[in-house]
Tab-separated table of C-alpha atoms and ligand atoms in Angstrom:
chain	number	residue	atom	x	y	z
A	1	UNK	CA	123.354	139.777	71.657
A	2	UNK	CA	123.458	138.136	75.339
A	3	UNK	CA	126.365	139.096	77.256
A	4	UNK	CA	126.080	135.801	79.315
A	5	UNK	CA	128.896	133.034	78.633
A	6	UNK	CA	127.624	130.409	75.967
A	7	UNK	CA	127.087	126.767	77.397
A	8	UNK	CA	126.159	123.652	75.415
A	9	UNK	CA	124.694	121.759	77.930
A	10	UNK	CA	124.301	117.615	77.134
A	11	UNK	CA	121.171	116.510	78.229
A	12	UNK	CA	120.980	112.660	79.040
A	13	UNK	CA	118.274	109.989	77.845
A	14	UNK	CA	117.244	108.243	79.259
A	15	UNK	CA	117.900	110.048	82.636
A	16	UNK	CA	114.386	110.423	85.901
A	17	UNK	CA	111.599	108.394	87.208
A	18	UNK	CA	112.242	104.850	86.030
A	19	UNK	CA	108.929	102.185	85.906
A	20	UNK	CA	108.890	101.128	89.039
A	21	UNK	CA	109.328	104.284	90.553
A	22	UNK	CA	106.913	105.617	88.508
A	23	UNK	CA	104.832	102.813	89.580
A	24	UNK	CA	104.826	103.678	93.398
A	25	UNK	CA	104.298	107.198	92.950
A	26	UNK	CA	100.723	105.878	91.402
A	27	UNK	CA	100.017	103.311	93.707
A	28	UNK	CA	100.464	106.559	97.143
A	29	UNK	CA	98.279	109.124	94.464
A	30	UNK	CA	95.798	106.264	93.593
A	31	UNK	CA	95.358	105.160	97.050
A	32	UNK	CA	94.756	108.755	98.253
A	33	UNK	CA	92.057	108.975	95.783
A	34	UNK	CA	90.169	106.015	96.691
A	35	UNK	CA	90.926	105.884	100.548
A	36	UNK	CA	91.074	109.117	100.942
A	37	UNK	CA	93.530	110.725	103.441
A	38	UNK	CA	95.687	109.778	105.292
A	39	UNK	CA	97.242	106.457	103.509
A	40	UNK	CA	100.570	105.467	105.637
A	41	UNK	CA	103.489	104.919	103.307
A	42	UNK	CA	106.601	103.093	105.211
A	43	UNK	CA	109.764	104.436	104.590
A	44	UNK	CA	110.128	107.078	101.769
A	45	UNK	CA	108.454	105.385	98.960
A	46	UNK	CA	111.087	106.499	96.557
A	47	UNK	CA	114.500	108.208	97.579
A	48	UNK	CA	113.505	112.032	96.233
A	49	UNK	CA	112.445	114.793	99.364
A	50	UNK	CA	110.471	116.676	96.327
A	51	UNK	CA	108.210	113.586	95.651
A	52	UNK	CA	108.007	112.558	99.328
A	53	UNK	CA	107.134	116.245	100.743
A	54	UNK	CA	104.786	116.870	97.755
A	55	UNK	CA	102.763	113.173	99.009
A	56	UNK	CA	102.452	114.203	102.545
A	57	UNK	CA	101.177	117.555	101.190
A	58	UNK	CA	98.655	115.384	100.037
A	59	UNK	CA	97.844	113.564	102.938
A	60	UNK	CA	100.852	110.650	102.841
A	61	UNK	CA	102.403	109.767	106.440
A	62	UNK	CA	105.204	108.289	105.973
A	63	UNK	CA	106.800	105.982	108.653
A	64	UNK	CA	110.187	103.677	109.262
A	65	UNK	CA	108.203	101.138	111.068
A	66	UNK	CA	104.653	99.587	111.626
A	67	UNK	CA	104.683	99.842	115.285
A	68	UNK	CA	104.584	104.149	114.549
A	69	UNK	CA	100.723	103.869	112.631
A	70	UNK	CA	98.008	103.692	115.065
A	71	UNK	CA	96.439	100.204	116.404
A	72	UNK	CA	93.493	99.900	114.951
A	73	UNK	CA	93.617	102.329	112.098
A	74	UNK	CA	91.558	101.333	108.309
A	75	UNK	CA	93.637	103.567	106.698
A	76	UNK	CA	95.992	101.451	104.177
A	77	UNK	CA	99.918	100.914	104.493
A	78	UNK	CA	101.925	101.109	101.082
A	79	UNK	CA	105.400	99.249	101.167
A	80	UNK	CA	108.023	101.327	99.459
A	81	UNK	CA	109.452	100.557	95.423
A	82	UNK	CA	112.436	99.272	97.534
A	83	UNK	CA	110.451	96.159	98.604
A	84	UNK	CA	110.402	94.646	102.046
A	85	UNK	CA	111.555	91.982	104.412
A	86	UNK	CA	108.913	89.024	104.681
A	87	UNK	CA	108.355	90.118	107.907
A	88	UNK	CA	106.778	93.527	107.628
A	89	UNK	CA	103.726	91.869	105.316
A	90	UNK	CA	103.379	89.381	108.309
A	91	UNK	CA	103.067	92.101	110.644
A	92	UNK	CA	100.789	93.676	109.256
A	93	UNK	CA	98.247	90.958	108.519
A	94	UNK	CA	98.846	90.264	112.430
A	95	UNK	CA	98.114	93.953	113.045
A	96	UNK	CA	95.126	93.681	110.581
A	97	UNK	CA	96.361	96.104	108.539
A	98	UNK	CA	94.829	96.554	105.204
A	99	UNK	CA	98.362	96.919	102.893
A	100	UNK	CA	99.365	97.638	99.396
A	101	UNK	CA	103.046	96.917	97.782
A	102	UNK	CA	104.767	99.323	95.721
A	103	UNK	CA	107.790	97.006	95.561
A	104	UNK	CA	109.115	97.383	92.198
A	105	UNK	CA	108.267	93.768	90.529
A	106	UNK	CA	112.269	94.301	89.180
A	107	UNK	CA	113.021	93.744	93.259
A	108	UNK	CA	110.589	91.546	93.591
A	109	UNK	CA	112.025	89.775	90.977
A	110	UNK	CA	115.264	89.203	92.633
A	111	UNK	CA	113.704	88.130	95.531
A	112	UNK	CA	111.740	84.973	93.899
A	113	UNK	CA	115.522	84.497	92.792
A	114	UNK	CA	116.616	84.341	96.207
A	115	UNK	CA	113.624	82.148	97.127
A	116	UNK	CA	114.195	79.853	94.344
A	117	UNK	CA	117.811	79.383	94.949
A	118	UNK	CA	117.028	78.668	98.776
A	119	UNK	CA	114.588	75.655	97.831
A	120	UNK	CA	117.409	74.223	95.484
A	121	UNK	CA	120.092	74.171	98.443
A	122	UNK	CA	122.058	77.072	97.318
A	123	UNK	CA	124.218	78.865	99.793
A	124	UNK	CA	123.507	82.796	98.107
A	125	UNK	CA	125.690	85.909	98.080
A	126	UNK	CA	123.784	89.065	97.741
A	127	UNK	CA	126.422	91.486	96.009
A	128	UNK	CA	124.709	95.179	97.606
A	129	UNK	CA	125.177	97.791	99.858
A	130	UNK	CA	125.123	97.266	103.648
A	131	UNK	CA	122.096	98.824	105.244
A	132	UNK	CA	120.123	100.031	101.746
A	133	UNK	CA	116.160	99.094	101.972
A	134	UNK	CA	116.386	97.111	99.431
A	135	UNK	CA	119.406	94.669	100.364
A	136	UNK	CA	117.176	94.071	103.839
A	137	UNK	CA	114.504	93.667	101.890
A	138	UNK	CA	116.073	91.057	99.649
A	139	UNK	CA	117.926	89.269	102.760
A	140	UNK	CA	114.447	89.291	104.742
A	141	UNK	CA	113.387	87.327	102.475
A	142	UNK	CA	115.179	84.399	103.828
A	143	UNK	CA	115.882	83.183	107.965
A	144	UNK	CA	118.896	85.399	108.958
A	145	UNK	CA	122.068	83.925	107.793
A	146	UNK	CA	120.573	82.493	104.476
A	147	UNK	CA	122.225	85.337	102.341
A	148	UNK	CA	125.686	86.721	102.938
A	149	UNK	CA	125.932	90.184	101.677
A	150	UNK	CA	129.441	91.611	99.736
A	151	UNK	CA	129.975	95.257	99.065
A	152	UNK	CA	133.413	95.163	97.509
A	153	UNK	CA	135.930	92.752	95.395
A	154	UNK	CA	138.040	92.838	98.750
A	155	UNK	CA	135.295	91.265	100.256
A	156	UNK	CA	134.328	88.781	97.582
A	157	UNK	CA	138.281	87.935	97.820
A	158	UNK	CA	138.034	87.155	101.364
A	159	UNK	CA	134.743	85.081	101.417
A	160	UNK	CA	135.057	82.087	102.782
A	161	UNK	CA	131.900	79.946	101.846
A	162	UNK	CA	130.659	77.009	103.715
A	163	UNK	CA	130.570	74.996	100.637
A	164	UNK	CA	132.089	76.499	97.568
A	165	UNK	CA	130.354	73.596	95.030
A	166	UNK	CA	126.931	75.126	96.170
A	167	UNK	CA	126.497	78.798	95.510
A	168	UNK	CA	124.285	81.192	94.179
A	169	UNK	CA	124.516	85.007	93.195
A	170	UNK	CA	121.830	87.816	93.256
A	171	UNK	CA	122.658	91.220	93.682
A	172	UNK	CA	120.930	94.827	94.235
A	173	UNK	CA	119.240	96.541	91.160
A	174	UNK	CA	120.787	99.581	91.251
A	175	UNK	CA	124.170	98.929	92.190
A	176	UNK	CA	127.432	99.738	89.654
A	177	UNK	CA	127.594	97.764	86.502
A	178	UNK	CA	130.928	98.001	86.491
A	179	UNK	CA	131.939	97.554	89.914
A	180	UNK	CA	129.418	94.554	89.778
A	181	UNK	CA	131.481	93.156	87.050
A	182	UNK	CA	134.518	93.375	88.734
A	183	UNK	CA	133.175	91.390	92.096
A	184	UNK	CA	131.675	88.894	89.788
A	185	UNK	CA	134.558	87.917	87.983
A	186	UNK	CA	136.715	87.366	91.154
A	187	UNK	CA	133.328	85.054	92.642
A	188	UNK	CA	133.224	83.350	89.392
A	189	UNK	CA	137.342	82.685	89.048
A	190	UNK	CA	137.052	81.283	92.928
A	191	UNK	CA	134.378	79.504	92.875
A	192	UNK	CA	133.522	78.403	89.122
A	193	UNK	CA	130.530	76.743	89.793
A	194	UNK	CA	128.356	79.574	91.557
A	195	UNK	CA	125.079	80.306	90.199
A	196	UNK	CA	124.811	83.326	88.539
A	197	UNK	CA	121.415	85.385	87.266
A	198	UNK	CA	121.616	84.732	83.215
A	199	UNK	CA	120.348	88.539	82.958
A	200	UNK	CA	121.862	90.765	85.144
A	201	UNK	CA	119.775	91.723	88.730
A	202	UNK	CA	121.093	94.997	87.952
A	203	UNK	CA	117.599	96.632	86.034
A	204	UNK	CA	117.564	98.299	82.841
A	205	UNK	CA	116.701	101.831	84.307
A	206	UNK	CA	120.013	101.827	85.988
A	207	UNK	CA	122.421	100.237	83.040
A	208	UNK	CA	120.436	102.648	80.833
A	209	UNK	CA	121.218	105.604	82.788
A	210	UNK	CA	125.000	104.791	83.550
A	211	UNK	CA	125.162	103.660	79.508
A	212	UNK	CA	124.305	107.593	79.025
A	213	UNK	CA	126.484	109.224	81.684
A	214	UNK	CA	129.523	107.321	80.224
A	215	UNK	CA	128.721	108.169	76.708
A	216	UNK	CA	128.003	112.080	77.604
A	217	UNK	CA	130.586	112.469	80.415
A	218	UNK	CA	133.897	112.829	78.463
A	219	UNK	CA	132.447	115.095	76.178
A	220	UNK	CA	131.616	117.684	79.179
A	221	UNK	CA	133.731	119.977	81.493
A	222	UNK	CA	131.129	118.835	83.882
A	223	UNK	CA	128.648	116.494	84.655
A	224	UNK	CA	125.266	116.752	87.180
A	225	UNK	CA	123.551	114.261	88.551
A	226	UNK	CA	119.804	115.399	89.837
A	227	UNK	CA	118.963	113.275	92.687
A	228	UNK	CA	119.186	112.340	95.836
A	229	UNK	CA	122.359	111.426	97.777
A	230	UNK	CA	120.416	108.613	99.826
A	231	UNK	CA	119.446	107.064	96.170
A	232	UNK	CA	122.478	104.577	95.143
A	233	UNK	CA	121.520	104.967	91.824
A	234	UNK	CA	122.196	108.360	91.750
A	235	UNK	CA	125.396	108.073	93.446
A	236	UNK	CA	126.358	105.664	91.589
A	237	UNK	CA	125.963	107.769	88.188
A	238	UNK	CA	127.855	110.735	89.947
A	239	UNK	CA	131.076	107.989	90.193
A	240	UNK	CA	130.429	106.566	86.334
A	241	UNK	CA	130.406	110.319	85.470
A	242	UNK	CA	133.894	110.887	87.714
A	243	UNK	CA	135.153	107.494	85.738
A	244	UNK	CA	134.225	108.350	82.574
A	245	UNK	CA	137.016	110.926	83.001
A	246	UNK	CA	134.965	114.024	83.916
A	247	UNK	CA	136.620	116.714	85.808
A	248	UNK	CA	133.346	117.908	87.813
A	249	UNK	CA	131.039	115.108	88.639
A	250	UNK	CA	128.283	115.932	91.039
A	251	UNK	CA	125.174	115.503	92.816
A	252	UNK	CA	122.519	118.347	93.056
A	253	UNK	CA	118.921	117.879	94.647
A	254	UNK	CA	117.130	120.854	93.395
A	255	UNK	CA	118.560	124.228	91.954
A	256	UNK	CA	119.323	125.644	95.506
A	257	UNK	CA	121.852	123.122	96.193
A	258	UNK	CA	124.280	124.172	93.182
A	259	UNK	CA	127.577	125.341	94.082
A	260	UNK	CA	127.993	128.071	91.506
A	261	UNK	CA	132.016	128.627	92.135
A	262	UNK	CA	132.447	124.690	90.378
A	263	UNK	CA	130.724	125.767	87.013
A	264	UNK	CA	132.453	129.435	87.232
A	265	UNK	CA	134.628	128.475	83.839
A	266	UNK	CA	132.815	125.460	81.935
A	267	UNK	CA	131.392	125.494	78.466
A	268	UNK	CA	129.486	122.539	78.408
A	269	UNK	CA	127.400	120.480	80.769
A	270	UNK	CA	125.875	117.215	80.968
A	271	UNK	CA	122.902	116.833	82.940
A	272	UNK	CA	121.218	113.454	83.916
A	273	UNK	CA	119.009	112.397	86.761
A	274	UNK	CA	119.092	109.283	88.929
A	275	UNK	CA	115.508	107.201	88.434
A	276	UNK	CA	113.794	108.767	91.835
A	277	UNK	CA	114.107	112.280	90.500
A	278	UNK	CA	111.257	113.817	89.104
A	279	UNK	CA	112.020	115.701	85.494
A	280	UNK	CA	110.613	119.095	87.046
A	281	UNK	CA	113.798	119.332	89.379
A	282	UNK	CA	115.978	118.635	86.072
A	283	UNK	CA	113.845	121.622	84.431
A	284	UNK	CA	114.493	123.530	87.367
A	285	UNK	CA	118.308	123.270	87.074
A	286	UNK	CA	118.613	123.985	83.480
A	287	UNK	CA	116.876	127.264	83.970
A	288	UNK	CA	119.052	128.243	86.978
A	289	UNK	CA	121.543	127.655	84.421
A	290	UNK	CA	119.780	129.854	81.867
A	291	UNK	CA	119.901	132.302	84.129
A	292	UNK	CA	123.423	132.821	84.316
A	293	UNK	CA	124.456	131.505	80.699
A	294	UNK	CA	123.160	131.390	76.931
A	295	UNK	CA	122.380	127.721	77.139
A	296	UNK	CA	121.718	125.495	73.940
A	297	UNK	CA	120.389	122.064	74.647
A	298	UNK	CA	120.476	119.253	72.862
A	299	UNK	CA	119.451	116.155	74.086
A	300	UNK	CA	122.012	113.058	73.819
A	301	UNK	CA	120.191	109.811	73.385
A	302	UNK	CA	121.612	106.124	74.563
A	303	UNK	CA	118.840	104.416	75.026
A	304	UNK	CA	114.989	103.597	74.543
A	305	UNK	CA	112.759	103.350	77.159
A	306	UNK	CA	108.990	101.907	77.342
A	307	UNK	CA	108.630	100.099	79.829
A	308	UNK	CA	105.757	100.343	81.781
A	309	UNK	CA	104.678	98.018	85.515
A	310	UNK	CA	100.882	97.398	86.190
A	311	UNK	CA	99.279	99.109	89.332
A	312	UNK	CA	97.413	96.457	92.578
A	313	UNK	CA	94.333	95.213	90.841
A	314	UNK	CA	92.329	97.432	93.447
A	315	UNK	CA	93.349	100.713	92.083
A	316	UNK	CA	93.026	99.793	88.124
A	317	UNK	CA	89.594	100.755	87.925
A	318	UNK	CA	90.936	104.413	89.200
A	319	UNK	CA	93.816	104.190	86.582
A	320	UNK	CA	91.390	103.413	84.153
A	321	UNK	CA	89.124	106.311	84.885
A	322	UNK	CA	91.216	108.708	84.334
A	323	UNK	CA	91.697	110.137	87.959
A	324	UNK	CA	95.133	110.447	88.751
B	1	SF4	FE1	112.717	99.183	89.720
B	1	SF4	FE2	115.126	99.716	88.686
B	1	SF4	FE3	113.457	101.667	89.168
B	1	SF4	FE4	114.589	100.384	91.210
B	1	SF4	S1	115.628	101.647	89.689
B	1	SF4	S2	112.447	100.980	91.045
B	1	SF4	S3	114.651	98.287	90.353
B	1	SF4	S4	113.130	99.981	87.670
């Protein structure tokens, strides 16, 4: 008999790599195969340091800004799953730059939205998180001062709009669905008319992966969250799993990043992962925990997922082969 303490751990699903993120991953691997190395990627093309370091291993080079990949280069530029500001594209065709986008079509999406609610007149609030590449993404879309971005209720309280008959909403995919909620209602109680997305901008990889954390959380003396802390939707599952009334709520990136002294006394655990982390890192954590503990696992499922994004026309005949 094992002398190690027993621990149930919870394991979320759905929890990892969402579609879209999925999607991008492809589009770098696919593009290495067929260009051959190095492709340029600009900014991290999802928020995980395990999938970005294990693409440059490959021959990725990624980049915050056009102006850093060589004039003149043939070597292709891939836009990351967090989309981009209208002005990069236009850049690059002025730099002749042969580019592929990995924006998720989810973000994309929203920023037809945005479009669309620009040619009708609207005056648009972009609920989102100052500074995140996909809120200047979505706001690029647009001459500056098109969009007005809120973070917080206090903020939607204090908005004063220009005309408040004429508004429209859109907000970040991977933001809170609760908080979201909250910032909507005061918008929609102010200004009744405002335009609002019938189907939430939020996507279903993140209301699927709060939906779990709430449902597993209270049952847990403590909750992780694989993923990166520069990923909202991670973060944002670490503060659904602190909501949902769990006494330990928090974020690891790999196994070497756990703070042992936090799970000294626990019996169970739930484990999820935010939708840029890549299931080997949450295999990697449950065995650090095996190490130390009898662990039983049994998976706790909310939700199910098959959903699947098609790849640029130019690298389906890859995809098809076989060759990723
Ligand atoms: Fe697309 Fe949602 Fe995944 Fe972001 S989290 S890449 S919006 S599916």
């Amino acid at each position: 008999m094992s002398d190690k303490p027993n621990l149930d751990i919870l394991l979320c699903a759905p929890r990892g790599f969402c579609a879209g993120v999925d999607r991008a991953i492809q589009i770098v691997d696919l593009a290495l195969k067929k260009y051959g190395a190095p492709v340029y990627v600009r900014h991290e093309i999802v928020h995980n340091k395990y999938v970005v370091d294990g693409l440059r291993a490959k021959g990725a080079i990624f980049v915050e800004e056009l102006d850093e990949i060589p004039e003149g280069t043939e070597a292709p530029v891939i836009f990351s799953a967090h989309g981009v500001a209208k002005s990069v594209p236009a850049e690059a065709r002025h730099r002749n730059m042969f580019h592929l986008d990995a924006t998720c079509p989810l973000v994309t999406k929203v920023h037809v939205e945005a479009q669309r609610h620009a040619e009708q007149g609207h005056d648009i609030i972009l609920i989102g998180h100052k500074g995140h590449p996909e809120v200047i993404g979505t706001m690029g879309q647009l001459p500056p001062g098109s969009i007005t971005l809120i973070e917080t209720v206090e903020d939607a309280e204090a908005f004063e709009p220009r005309d408040p008959d004429n508004l429209a909403l859109v907000t970040q995919t991977t933001l809170s669905v609760d908080d979201t909620s909250a910032i909507v209602l005061v918008l929609r109680s102010r200004f009744p008319s405002i335009a609002i997305p019938k189907k939430e901008d939020i996507c279903y990889a993140t209301t699927n992966r709060q939906e779990a954390v709430k449902v597993v959380a209270p049952q847990v003396d403590a909750m992780i969250v694989v993923g990166a802390p520069n990923s909202s939707n991670s973060m944002r599952l670490v503060e659904v799993g602190e909501r949902a009334g769990c006494p330990i709520s928090v974020l690891v990136q790999r196994a070497d990043d756990i703070d042992w002294s936090l799970f000294a006394n626990i019996g169970s655990l739930g484990i999820t992962a935010g939708a840029s982390a890549p299931e080997a890192l949450v295999e990697e954590v449950i065995d650090a925990f095996a190490e130390r503990f009898a662990v039983k696992v049994e998976i706790a499922v909310t939700a199910e997922e098959n959903i699947a994004f098609n790849i640029p026309r130019i690298l389906r005949e890859l995809e098809a082969a076989g060759s990723r």
